[in-house]
Coordinates of C-alpha atoms in Angstrom, one line a residue:
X147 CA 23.3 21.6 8.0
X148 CA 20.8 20.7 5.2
X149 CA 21.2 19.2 1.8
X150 CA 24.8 18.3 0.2
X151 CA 26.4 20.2 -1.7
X152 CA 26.8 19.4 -5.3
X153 CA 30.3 19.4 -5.2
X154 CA 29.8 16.8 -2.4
X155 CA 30.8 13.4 -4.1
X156 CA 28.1 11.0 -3.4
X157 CA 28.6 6.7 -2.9
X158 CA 26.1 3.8 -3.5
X159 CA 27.4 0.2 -2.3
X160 CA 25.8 -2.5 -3.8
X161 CA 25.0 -2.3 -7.8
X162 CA 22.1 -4.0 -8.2
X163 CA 18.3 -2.5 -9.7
X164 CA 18.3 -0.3 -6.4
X165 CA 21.8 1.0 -5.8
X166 CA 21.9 1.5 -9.8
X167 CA 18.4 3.4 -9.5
X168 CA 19.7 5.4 -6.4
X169 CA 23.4 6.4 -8.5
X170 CA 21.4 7.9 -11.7
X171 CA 19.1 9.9 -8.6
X172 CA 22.0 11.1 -7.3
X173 CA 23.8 11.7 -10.5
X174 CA 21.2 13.6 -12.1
X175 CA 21.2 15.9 -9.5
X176 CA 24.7 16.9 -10.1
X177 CA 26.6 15.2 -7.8
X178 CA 29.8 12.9 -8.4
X179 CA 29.0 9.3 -7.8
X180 CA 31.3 6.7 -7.0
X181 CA 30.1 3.4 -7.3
X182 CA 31.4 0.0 -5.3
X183 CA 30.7 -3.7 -5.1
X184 CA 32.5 -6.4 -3.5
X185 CA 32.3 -8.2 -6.9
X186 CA 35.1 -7.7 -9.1
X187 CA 34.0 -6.0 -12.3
X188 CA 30.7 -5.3 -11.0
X189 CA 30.7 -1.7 -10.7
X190 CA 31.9 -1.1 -14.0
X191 CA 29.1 -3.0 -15.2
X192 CA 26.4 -1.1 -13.3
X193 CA 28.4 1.8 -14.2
X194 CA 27.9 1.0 -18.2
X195 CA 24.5 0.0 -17.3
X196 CA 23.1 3.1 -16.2
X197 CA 25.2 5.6 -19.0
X198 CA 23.0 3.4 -20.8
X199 CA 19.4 4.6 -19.2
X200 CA 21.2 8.0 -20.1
X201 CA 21.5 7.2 -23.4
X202 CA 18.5 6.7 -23.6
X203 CA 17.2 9.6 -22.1
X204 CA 18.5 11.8 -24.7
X205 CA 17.0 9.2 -27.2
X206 CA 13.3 10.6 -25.9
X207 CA 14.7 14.4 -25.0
X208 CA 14.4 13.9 -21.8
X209 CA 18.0 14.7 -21.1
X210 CA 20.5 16.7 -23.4
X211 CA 23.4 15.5 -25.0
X212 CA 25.6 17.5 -22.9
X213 CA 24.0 16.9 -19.4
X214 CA 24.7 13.1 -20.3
X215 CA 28.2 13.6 -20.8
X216 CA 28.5 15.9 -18.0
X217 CA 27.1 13.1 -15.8
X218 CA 28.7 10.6 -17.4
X219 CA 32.1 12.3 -16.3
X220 CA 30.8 12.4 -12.7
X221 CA 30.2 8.9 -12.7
X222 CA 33.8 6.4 -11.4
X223 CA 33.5 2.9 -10.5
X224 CA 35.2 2.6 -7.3
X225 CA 37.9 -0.6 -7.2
X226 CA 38.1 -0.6 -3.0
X227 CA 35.9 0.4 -0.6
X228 CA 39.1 3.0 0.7
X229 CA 38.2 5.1 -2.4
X230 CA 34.7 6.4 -0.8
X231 CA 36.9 7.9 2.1
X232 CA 36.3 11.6 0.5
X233 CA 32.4 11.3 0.3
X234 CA 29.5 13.0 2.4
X235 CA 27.1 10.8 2.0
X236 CA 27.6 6.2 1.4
X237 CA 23.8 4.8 0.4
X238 CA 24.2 1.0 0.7
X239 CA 22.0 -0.7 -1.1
X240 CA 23.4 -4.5 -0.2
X241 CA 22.2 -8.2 0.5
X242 CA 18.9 -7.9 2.9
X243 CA 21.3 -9.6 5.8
X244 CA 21.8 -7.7 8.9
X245 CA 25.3 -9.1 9.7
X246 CA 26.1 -8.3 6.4
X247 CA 24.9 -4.7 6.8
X248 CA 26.3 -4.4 10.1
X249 CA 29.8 -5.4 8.9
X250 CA 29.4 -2.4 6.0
X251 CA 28.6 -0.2 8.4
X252 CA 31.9 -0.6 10.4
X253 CA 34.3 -1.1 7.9
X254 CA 32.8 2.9 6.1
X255 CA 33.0 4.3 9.4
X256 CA 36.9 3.2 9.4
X257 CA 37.1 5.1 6.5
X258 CA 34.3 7.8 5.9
X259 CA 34.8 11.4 7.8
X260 CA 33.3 12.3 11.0
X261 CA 30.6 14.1 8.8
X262 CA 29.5 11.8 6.3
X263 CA 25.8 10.8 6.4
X264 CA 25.5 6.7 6.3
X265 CA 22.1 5.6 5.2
X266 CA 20.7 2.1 4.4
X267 CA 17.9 1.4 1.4
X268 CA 17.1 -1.3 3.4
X269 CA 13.2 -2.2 3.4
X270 CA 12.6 -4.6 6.0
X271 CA 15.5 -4.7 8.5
X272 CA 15.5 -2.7 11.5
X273 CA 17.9 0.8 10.9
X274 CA 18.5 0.9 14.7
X275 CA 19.5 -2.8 14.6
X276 CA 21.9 -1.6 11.2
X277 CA 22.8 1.5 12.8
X278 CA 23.9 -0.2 16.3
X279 CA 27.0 -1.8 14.9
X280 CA 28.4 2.0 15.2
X281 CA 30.8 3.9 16.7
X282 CA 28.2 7.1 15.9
X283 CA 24.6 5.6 15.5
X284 CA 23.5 9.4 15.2
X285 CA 24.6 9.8 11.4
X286 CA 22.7 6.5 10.3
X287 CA 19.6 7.1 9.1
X288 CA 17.3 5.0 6.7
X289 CA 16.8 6.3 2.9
X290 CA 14.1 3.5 1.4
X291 CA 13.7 4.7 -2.2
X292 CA 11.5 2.9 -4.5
X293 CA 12.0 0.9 -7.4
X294 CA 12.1 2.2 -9.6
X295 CA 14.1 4.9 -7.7
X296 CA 15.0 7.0 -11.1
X297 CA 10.9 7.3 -11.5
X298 CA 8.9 6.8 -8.4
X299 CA 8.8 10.3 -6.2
X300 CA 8.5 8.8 -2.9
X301 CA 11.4 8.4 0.0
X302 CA 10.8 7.4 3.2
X303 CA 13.4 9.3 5.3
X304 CA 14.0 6.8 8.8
X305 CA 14.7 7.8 12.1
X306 CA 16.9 5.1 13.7
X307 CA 16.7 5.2 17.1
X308 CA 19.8 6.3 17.8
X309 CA 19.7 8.7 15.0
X310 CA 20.2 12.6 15.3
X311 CA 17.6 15.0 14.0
X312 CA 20.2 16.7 12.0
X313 CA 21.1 13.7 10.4
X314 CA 17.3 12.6 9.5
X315 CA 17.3 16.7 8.7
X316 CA 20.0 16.4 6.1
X317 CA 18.6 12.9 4.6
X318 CA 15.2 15.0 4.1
X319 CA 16.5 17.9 2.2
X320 CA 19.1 16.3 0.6
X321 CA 15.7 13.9 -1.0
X322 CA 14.3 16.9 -1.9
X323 CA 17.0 18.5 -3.6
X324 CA 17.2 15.5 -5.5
X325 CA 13.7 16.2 -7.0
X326 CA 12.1 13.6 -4.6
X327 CA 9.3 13.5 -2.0
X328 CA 10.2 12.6 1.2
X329 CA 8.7 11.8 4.1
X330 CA 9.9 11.2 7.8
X331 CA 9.1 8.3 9.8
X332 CA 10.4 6.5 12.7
X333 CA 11.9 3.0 12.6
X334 CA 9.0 0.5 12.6
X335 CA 8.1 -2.7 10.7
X336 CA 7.9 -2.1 7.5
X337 CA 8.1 1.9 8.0
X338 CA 4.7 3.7 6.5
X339 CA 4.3 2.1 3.4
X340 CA 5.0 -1.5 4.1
X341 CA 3.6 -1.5 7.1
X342 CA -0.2 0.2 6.4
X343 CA -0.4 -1.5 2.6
X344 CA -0.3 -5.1 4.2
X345 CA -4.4 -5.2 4.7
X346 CA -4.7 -4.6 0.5
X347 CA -3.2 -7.8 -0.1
X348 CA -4.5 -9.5 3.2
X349 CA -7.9 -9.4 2.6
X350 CA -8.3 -9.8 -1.3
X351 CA -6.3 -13.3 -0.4
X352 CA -8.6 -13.4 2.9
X353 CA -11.7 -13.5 0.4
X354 CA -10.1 -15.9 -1.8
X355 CA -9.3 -18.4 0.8
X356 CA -13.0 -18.2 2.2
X357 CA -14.6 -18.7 -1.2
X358 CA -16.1 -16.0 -1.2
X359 CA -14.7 -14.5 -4.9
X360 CA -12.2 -15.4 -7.2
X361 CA -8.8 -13.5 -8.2
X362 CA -10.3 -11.9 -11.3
X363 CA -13.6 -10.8 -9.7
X364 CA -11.9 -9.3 -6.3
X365 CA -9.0 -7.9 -8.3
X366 CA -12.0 -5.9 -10.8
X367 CA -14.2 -5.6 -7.9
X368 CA -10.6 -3.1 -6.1
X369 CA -10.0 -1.6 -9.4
X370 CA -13.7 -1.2 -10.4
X371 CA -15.4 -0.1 -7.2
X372 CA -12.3 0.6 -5.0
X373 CA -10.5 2.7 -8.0
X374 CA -7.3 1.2 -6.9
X375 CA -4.5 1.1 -10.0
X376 CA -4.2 -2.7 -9.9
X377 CA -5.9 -5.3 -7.6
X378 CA -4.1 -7.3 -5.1
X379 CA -3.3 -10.6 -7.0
X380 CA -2.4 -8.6 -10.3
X381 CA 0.0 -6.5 -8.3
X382 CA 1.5 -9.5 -6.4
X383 CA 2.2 -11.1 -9.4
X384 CA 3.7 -8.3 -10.7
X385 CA 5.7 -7.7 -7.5
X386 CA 6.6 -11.6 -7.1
X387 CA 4.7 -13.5 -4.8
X388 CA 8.0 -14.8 -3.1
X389 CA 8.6 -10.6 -2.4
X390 CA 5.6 -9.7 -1.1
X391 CA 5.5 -12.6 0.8
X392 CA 8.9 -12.1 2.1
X393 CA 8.0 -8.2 3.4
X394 CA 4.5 -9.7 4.8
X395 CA 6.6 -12.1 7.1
X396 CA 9.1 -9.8 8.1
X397 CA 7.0 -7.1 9.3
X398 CA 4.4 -9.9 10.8
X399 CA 7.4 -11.7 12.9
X400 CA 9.0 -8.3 13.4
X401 CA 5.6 -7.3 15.4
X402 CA 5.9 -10.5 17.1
X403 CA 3.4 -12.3 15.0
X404 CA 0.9 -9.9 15.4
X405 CA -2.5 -11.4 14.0
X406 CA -3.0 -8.5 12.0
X407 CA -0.2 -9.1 9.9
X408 CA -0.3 -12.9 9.9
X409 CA 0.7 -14.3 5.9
X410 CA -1.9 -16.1 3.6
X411 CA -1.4 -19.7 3.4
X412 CA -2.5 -19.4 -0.2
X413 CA 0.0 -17.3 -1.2
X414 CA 2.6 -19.5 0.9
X415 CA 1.4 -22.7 -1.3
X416 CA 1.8 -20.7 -5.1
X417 CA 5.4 -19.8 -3.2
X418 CA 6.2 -23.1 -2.3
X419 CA 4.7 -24.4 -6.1
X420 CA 7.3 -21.8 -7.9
X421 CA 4.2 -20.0 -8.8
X422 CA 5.9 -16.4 -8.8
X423 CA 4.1 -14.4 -11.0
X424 CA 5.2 -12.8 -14.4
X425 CA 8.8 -13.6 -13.6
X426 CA 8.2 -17.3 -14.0
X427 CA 5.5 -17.1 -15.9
X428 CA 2.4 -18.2 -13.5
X429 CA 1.0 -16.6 -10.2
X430 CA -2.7 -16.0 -9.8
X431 CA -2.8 -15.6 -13.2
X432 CA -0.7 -17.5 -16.2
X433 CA 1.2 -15.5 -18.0
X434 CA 2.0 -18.0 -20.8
X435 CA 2.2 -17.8 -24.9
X436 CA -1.6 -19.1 -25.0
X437 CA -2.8 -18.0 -21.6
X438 CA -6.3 -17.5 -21.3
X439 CA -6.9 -14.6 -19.2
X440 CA -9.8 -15.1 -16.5
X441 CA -12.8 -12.8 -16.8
X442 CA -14.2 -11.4 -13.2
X443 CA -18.1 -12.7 -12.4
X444 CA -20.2 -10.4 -13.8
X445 CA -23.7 -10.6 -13.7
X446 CA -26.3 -11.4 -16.7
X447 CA -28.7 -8.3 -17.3
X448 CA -31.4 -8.1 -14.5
X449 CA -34.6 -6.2 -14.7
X450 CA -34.4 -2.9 -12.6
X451 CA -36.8 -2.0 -10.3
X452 CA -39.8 0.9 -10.7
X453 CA -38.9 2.1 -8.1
X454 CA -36.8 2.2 -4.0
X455 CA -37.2 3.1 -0.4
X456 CA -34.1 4.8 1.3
X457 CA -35.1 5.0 4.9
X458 CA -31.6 7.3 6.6
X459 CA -29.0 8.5 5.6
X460 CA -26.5 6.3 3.4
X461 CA -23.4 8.1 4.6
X462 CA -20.9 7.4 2.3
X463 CA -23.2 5.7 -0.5
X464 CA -25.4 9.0 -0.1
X465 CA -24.5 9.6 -3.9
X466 CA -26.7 6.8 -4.6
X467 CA -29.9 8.7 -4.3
X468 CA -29.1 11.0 -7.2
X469 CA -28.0 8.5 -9.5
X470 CA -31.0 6.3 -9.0
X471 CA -33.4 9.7 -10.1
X472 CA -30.6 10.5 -12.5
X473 CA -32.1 6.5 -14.4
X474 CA -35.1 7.1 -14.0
X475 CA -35.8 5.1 -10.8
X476 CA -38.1 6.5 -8.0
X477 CA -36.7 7.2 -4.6
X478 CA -38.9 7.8 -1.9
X479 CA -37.0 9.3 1.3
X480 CA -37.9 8.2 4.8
X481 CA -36.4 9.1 8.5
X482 CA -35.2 6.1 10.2
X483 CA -33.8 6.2 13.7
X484 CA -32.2 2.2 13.8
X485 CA -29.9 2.9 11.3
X486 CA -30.2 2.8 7.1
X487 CA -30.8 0.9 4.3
X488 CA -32.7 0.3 1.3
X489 CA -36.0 -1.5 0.4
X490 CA -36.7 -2.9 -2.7
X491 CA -39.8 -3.2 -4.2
X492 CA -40.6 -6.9 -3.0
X493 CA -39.6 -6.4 0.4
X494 CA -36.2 -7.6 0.4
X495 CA -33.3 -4.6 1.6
X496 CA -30.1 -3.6 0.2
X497 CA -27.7 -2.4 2.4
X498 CA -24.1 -1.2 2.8
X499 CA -21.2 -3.5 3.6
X500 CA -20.9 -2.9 7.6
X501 CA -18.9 -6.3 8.6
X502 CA -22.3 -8.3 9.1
X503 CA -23.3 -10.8 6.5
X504 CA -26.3 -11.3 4.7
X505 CA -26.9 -15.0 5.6
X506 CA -27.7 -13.0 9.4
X507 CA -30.7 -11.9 7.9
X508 CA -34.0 -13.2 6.2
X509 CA -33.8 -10.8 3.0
X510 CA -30.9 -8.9 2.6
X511 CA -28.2 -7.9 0.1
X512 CA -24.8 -6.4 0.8
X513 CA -23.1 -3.8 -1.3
X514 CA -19.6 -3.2 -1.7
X515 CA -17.9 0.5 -0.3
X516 CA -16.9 2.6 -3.8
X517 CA -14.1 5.2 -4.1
X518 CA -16.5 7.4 -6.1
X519 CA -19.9 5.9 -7.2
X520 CA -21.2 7.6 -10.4
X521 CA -17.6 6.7 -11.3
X522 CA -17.0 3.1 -10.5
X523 CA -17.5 0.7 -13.3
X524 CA -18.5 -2.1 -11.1
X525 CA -20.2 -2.9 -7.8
X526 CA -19.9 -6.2 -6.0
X527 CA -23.0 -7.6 -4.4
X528 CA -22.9 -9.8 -1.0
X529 CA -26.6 -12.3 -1.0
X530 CA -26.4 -15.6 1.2
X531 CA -28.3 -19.1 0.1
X532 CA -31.4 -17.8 2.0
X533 CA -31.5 -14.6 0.2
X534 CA -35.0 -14.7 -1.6
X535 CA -33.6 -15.0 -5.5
X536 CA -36.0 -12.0 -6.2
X537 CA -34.8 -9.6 -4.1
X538 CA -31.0 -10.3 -6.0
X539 CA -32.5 -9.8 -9.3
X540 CA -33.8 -6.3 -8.0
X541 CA -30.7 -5.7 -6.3
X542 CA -28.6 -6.7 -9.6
X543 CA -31.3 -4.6 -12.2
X544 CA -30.9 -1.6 -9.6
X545 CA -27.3 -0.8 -9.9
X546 CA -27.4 -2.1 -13.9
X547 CA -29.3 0.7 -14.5
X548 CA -26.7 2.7 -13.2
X549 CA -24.7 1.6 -16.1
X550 CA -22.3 -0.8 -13.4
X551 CA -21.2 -4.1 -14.2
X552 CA -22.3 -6.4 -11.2
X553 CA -20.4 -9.3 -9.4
X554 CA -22.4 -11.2 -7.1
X555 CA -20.0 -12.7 -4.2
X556 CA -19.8 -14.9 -1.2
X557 CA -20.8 -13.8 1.9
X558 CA -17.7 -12.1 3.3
X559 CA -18.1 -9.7 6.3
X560 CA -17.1 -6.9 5.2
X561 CA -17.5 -7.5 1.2
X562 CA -14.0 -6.5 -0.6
X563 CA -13.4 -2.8 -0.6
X564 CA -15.1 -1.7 2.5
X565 CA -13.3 -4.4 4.9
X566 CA -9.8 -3.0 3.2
X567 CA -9.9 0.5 3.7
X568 CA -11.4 -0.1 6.9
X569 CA -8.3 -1.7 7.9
X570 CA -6.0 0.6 6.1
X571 CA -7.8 3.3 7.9
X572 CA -7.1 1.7 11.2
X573 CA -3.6 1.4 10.7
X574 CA -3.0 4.7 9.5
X575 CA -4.5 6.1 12.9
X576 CA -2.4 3.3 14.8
X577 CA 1.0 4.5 13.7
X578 CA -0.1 8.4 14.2
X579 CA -0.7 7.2 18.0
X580 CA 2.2 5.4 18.0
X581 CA 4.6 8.8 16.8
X582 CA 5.2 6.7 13.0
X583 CA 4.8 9.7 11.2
X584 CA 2.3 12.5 10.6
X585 CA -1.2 12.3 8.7
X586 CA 0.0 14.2 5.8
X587 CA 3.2 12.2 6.0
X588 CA 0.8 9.0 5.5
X589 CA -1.3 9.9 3.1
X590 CA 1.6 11.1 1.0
X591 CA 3.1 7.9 1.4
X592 CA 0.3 5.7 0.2
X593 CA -0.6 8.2 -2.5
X594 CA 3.0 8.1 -4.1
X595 CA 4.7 5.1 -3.1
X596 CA 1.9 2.5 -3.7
X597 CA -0.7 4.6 -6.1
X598 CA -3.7 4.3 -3.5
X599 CA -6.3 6.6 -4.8
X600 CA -6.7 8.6 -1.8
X601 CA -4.5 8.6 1.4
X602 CA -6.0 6.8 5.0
X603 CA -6.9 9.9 6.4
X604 CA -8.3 11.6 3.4
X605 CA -10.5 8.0 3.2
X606 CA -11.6 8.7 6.7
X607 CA -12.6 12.3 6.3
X608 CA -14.6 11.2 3.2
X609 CA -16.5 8.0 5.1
X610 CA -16.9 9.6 8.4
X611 CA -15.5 9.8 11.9
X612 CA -16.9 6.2 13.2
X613 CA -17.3 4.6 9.7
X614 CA -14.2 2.9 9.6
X615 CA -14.1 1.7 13.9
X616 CA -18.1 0.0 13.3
X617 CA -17.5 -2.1 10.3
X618 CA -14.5 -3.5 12.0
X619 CA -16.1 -3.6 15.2
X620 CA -18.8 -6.1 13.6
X621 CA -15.7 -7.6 11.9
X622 CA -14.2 -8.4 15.0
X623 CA -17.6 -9.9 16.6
X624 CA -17.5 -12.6 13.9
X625 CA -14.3 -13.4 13.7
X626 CA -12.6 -12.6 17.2
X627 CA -9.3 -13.5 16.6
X628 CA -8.0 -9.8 16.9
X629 CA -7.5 -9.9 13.5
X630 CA -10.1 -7.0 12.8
X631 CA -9.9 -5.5 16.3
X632 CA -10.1 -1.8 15.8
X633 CA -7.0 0.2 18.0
X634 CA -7.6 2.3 20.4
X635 CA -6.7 5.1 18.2
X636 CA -9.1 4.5 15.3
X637 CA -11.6 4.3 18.9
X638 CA -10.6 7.5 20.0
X639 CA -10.7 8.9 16.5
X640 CA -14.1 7.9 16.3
X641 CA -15.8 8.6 19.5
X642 CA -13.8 10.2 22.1
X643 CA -14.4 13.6 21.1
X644 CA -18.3 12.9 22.1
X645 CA -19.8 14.4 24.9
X646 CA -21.2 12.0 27.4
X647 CA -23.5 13.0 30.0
X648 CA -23.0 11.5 33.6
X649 CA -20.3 10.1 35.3
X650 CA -18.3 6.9 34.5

């Protein structure tokens, strides 16, 4: 069996943004949807509510007048939970309790035929835990739509694990004959998206909390450099705070408080202060009438230098070379077998964020990992208090002759984009190893259902086999918590496939 039919009639329990968003999918497909809530009066609301969004559809010709009222028609409010007994397919979409869930569950499968598909929207419970409360685990499977569902491609199909392949089989194709883009993945913390977004917000509040950079200069610095849509405290404040914080505890405590996935302490305090973002008006950033918006640290005009010395290969800044000749400025190549880096005219070095800081050296400066360089609009720099003030200027004049704004930071290990792929990268290989879902699966996910740029694995081919498993390796050196620990996949990834000579 593969998708419903059309002629299936199709249920959503629970009329809030979600289950409303998951009816007018369903819907507009062609199916009849039936509508329920344990509030009286509810489902005729929701019901009004999304003829509404049809309405105004047709307004902007993106629907006709007569596929409106032929959806419209398909559309009943249901009064009792009995009058879902004839449907294929109940999408619950309810409080974020499992014992509230759970007790769902039972009472449909009291009701529901043998062949109806149950499925859960649920995005941070467990659907074994949801699906165990049945007679017939096998047809539960997770649907996590996202909001908002009529507009966002992206479904993560989930594999209880109790569920039956031909029930995650029929959950996929029926997403796709819905118009969607589904993806399959097992039932983990957080599933794919949840689970390998959590190190975008993790470590632009992780630089925050060390001093390093303010909110405006790391959220520029990810869109900027990183080419991200949105940086982390914009998005979060957009999201709410209390949200994202909720989903970064759950799939923290639901990995048994797994360091990598431990909350930030700031974002707890702006919780705890009612601070939620644009919903109540203040997050990061205030939101009010007279607001002042914060402008990200960028650097006054520096004078660039005649001329530098790239000694190796750059790897993934190797574009660099080019656009320095491109300005005017002269690059003289030379071999170097200890690894690379550039020197600057009076003697100091500029070199790629590797998860070492500058303040480990006499006369260095760090610069940030970009998505694209003759692209990005800004680059961050990385100098410590011993960093001759000279060698900054250079460093600063160098990249502003590129035409890039330039935001000078703390020293972070790491900087602000390289540190957060790095770690997207590594969990991306962690839960391949770990059967999650498939590479393509991945980056699909992180394409569509957060916007990233690129996926994790398309990031990896890009920066190289062992680029992502050395910067966190250093990571992990200075801060040896396990918090940057690279797996053992991202390891294997990035040097098993060597060929050693000898014996171990």
């Amino acid at each position: 069996m593969t998708a419903l039919d059309l002629s299936s009639p199709v249920a959503v329990v629970g009329t809030g943004t979600m289950g409303q968003g998951i009816a007018q999918v369903a819907l507009t497909a062609g199916h009849v949807v039936r509508l329920y809530d344990t509030v009286p009066g509810r489902a005729r609301e929701a019901t009004e509510a999304i003829v509404a969004r049809l309405d105004r559809l047709v307004e902007k010709d993106r629907l006709t007048a007569a596929d409106r009222d032929a959806a419209r028609a398909r559309l009943l409010p249901a009064e009792a939970l009995t009058d879902l007994a004839d449907c294929t397919l109940v999408v619950e979409a309810v409080l974020e309790r499992l014992d509230v869930k759970q007790q769902l569950m039972r009472d449909l499968e009291d009701i529901v035929g043998e062949d109806c598909l149950l499925a859960t929207n649920t995005s941070s419970l467990s659907v074994t835990a949801i699906g165990g409360a049945l007679r017939n685990p096998g047809r539960f499977v997770g649907l996590h739509f996202f909001n908002p569902a009529p507009l966002l491609p992206l479904v993560e199909v989930v594999s209880g694990f109790a569920t039956d392949v031909t029930s995650a089989t029929r959950a996929y194709e029926m997403s796709r004959a819905w118009g969607k883009t589904p993806v399959a993945c097992a039932d983990t913390p957080g599933f794919i998206v949840n689970r390998i977004a959590r190190p975008f917000y993790a470590e632009a509040f992780a630089v925050y909390e060390a001093q390093a950079a303010d909110p405006a200069t790391i959220d520029a610095v990810l869109r900027e450099s990183g080419g991200f849509k949105m940086g982390a405290f914009e998005l979060t404040d957009l999201i709410g705070q209390d949200v994202n914080e909720s989903v970064t505890h759950s799939v923290w405590q639901s990995f048994f408080q797994d360091v990598r996935f431990t909350p930030s302490l700031a974002q707890r305090r702006l919780v705890e202060a009612g601070r939620l973002g644009r919903k109540t008006g203040h997050g990061w950033y205030d939101y009010g009438d007279d607001a002042e918006q914060p402008e990200p640290h960028t650097a006054e005009p520096a004078q660039a230098p005649a001329y530098v010395v790239v000694e190796g290969d750059l790897g993934p800044a190797a574009e660099l070379v080019a656009l320095f000749r491109e300005a005017g400025i002269v690059v003289r190549e030379e071999e170097e077998d200890h690894g690379t880096r550039m020197v600057l005219p009076g003697g100091g070095q500029l070199a790629l964020a590797d998860g070492q800081t500058s303040v480990e050296f006499r006369d260095v400066v760090y610069f940030d990992l970009a998505l694209d360089y003759r692209r990005a609009g800004r680059i961050a720099l990385s100098a410590s208090q011993d960093t001759a003030s000279g060698t900054l200027s250079e460093a600063i004049g160098l990249f502003q002759a590129l035409g890039k704004n330039v935001s000078v930071v703390g020293g972070a290990p790491g900087m602000i984009v390289a540190r957060t792929v790095a770690r997207i990268v590594d969990l991306a290989h962690d839960a391949v190893a770990k059967g999650v879902a498939t590479e393509e699966d991945i980056d699909t996910a992180m394409r569509l259902g957060v916007n990233y740029p690129l996926g994790p694995f398309e990031w990896s081919r890009r920066l190289g086999r062992s680029w992502a498993y050395d910067l966190l390796d250093d990571l992990h050196l200075r801060d040896p918590s396990g918090r940057y620990a690279p797996s053992l996949a991202l390891y294997r990834h990035a040097y098993a496939t060597e060929k050693r000579e000898g014996t171990p």
